[in-house]
mmCIF file of C-alpha atoms in Angstrom:
data_model
loop_
_atom_site.group_PDB
_atom_site.id
_atom_site.type_symbol
_atom_site.label_atom_id
_atom_site.label_comp_id
_atom_site.label_asym_id
_atom_site.label_seq_id
_atom_site.Cartn_x
_atom_site.Cartn_y
_atom_site.Cartn_z
ATOM 1 C CA MET A 23 -0.103 0.261 -0.267
ATOM 2 C CA THR A 24 1.501 3.404 -1.141
ATOM 3 C CA VAL A 25 0.920 5.693 1.963
ATOM 4 C CA ALA A 26 1.300 9.554 1.441
ATOM 5 C CA ILE A 27 2.084 11.692 3.861
ATOM 6 C CA ILE A 28 1.453 15.487 4.342
ATOM 7 C CA GLY A 29 1.053 18.120 7.127
ATOM 8 C CA SER A 30 2.248 21.321 8.277
ATOM 9 C CA ARG A 31 5.960 22.798 8.152
ATOM 10 C CA LYS A 32 5.863 23.646 11.463
ATOM 11 C CA THR A 33 6.586 20.364 13.790
ATOM 12 C CA GLU A 34 7.508 21.463 17.465
ATOM 13 C CA ASP A 35 4.845 19.430 19.189
ATOM 14 C CA PHE A 36 5.397 16.286 17.087
ATOM 15 C CA SER A 37 7.833 13.765 16.885
ATOM 16 C CA ILE A 38 8.990 10.838 14.156
ATOM 17 C CA GLU A 39 8.121 8.430 16.429
ATOM 18 C CA ASN A 40 4.727 9.982 16.695
ATOM 19 C CA MET A 41 4.717 9.622 12.965
ATOM 20 C CA ILE A 42 5.807 6.305 12.281
ATOM 21 C CA SER A 43 3.330 4.966 15.035
ATOM 22 C CA ARG A 44 0.403 5.984 12.706
ATOM 23 C CA ILE A 45 2.206 4.636 9.385
ATOM 24 C CA PRO A 46 0.062 1.185 8.393
ATOM 25 C CA GLN A 47 2.059 -2.021 8.973
ATOM 26 C CA ASN A 48 1.196 -2.976 5.212
ATOM 27 C CA ALA A 49 2.732 0.169 4.018
ATOM 28 C CA THR A 50 4.857 -0.680 0.918
ATOM 29 C CA GLU A 51 6.219 2.795 -0.071
ATOM 30 C CA LEU A 52 5.830 6.416 1.609
ATOM 31 C CA VAL A 53 4.888 9.761 -0.726
ATOM 32 C CA SER A 54 5.478 12.872 0.192
ATOM 33 C CA GLY A 55 6.236 16.763 -0.666
ATOM 34 C CA GLY A 56 10.067 17.233 0.008
ATOM 35 C CA ALA A 57 8.999 20.614 1.883
ATOM 36 C CA GLU A 58 10.290 21.192 5.689
ATOM 37 C CA GLY A 59 8.351 19.896 8.702
ATOM 38 C CA VAL A 60 6.024 17.118 8.200
ATOM 39 C CA ASP A 61 7.450 16.056 4.571
ATOM 40 C CA ALA A 62 11.157 16.070 5.836
ATOM 41 C CA MET A 63 10.010 13.717 8.578
ATOM 42 C CA ALA A 64 8.441 11.638 6.149
ATOM 43 C CA VAL A 65 11.781 11.096 4.322
ATOM 44 C CA GLN A 66 13.098 10.201 7.778
ATOM 45 C CA ALA A 67 10.497 7.655 8.672
ATOM 46 C CA ALA A 68 10.719 5.737 5.389
ATOM 47 C CA LEU A 69 14.605 5.701 5.920
ATOM 48 C CA MET A 70 13.846 4.117 9.539
ATOM 49 C CA LEU A 71 11.377 1.611 8.037
ATOM 50 C CA GLY A 72 13.178 0.618 5.288
ATOM 51 C CA LEU A 73 10.489 1.749 2.955
ATOM 52 C CA PRO A 74 11.032 3.420 -0.662
ATOM 53 C CA ILE A 75 9.770 7.355 -0.524
ATOM 54 C CA GLN A 76 8.684 8.940 -3.612
ATOM 55 C CA VAL A 77 9.370 12.816 -3.340
ATOM 56 C CA PHE A 78 7.305 14.936 -5.104
ATOM 57 C CA SER A 79 8.695 18.351 -5.773
ATOM 58 C CA PRO A 80 6.855 21.302 -6.996
ATOM 59 C CA ASP A 81 7.575 22.565 -10.475
ATOM 60 C CA TYR A 82 7.858 26.120 -10.741
ATOM 61 C CA LYS A 83 9.106 26.187 -14.169
ATOM 62 C CA ILE A 84 5.898 24.364 -15.817
ATOM 63 C CA TYR A 85 3.466 25.379 -13.573
ATOM 64 C CA GLY A 86 4.614 28.845 -11.747
ATOM 65 C CA ASN A 87 2.714 30.066 -8.839
ATOM 66 C CA MET A 88 0.498 26.772 -9.060
ATOM 67 C CA ALA A 89 3.483 24.399 -8.582
ATOM 68 C CA PRO A 90 2.484 23.481 -5.042
ATOM 69 C CA LEU A 91 -1.135 22.668 -5.506
ATOM 70 C CA VAL A 92 -0.084 20.167 -8.853
ATOM 71 C CA ARG A 93 2.587 18.762 -6.471
ATOM 72 C CA ASP A 94 -0.016 18.244 -3.614
ATOM 73 C CA ARG A 95 -2.436 16.718 -6.247
ATOM 74 C CA ARG A 96 0.281 14.369 -7.412
ATOM 75 C CA ILE A 97 0.637 13.390 -3.679
ATOM 76 C CA VAL A 98 -2.897 12.161 -3.408
ATOM 77 C CA ASP A 99 -3.261 10.841 -6.793
ATOM 78 C CA ALA A 100 0.081 8.521 -6.212
ATOM 79 C CA ALA A 101 -1.477 7.442 -2.690
ATOM 80 C CA ASP A 102 -3.813 4.369 -1.368
ATOM 81 C CA LEU A 103 -4.131 6.227 1.683
ATOM 82 C CA VAL A 104 -3.347 9.934 3.101
ATOM 83 C CA LEU A 105 -2.253 10.538 6.392
ATOM 84 C CA ALA A 106 -2.258 14.238 7.274
ATOM 85 C CA PHE A 107 -0.224 15.349 10.377
ATOM 86 C CA TRP A 108 -1.828 19.267 10.839
ATOM 87 C CA ASP A 109 -1.685 22.016 12.912
ATOM 88 C CA GLY A 110 -5.084 23.003 11.658
ATOM 89 C CA HIS A 111 -4.281 25.952 10.152
ATOM 90 C CA SER A 112 -1.883 25.198 7.293
ATOM 91 C CA ARG A 113 -4.063 26.065 4.045
ATOM 92 C CA GLY A 114 -2.073 23.889 1.642
ATOM 93 C CA THR A 115 -3.055 20.733 3.968
ATOM 94 C CA ALA A 116 -6.628 21.951 4.113
ATOM 95 C CA TYR A 117 -6.264 22.049 0.206
ATOM 96 C CA THR A 118 -5.073 18.661 -0.102
ATOM 97 C CA LEU A 119 -7.773 17.151 2.201
ATOM 98 C CA LYS A 120 -10.528 18.787 -0.125
ATOM 99 C CA TYR A 121 -8.608 17.369 -2.726
ATOM 100 C CA CYS A 122 -8.819 13.463 -1.127
ATOM 101 C CA ILE A 123 -12.404 14.317 -0.665
ATOM 102 C CA GLU A 124 -13.118 14.954 -4.542
ATOM 103 C CA ARG A 125 -11.025 12.137 -5.339
ATOM 104 C CA ARG A 126 -12.578 9.540 -2.759
ATOM 105 C CA ARG A 127 -9.057 8.624 -1.573
ATOM 106 C CA PRO A 128 -9.224 7.599 2.284
ATOM 107 C CA PHE A 129 -7.622 9.885 4.690
ATOM 108 C CA ARG A 130 -6.831 10.330 8.284
ATOM 109 C CA ILE A 131 -6.066 13.741 9.940
ATOM 110 C CA TYR A 132 -3.777 13.862 13.271
ATOM 111 C CA LEU A 133 -4.117 17.553 14.735
ATOM 112 C CA PHE A 134 -1.271 18.475 16.423
ATOM 113 C CA HIS A 135 -2.710 20.312 19.385
ATOM 114 C CA SER A 136 -5.237 17.851 20.693
ATOM 115 C CA PRO A 137 -4.646 16.425 24.005
ATOM 116 C CA ASP A 138 -3.437 12.937 22.663
ATOM 117 C CA PHE A 139 -2.415 13.549 19.333
ATOM 118 C CA SER A 140 -5.020 11.692 17.753
ATOM 119 C CA SER A 141 -8.172 11.628 15.835
ATOM 120 C CA PRO A 142 -10.853 9.955 13.997
ATOM 121 C CA GLU A 143 -10.335 8.284 10.820
ATOM 122 C CA PHE A 144 -11.873 10.168 7.754
ATOM 123 C CA SER A 145 -12.513 8.553 4.418
#
């Protein structure tokens, strides 16, 4: 199963162990966006778990200012499941979650500031 990991750039309330504990055991590959924060932690998690990771970087030459949004859609399209580690404010993460709904892609949201850093599963 290909698992996308998306989320906020600010991760001070979050640990790599927390992320790894939420990646399904049947994951065969991770995909992420190559940004700071959660995306960078996804690369670390893949290395720690021995999983391949595909990083989708925004292509500003082709897409200009739309590059991050195109990149976010590519991440969702490549995944069987999307895990969002979110501060509740990041507009990029919100956009990507809306795209998950449009594409009927299963996703789970984990909010940084919830008491036990967990949330219900959404799909």
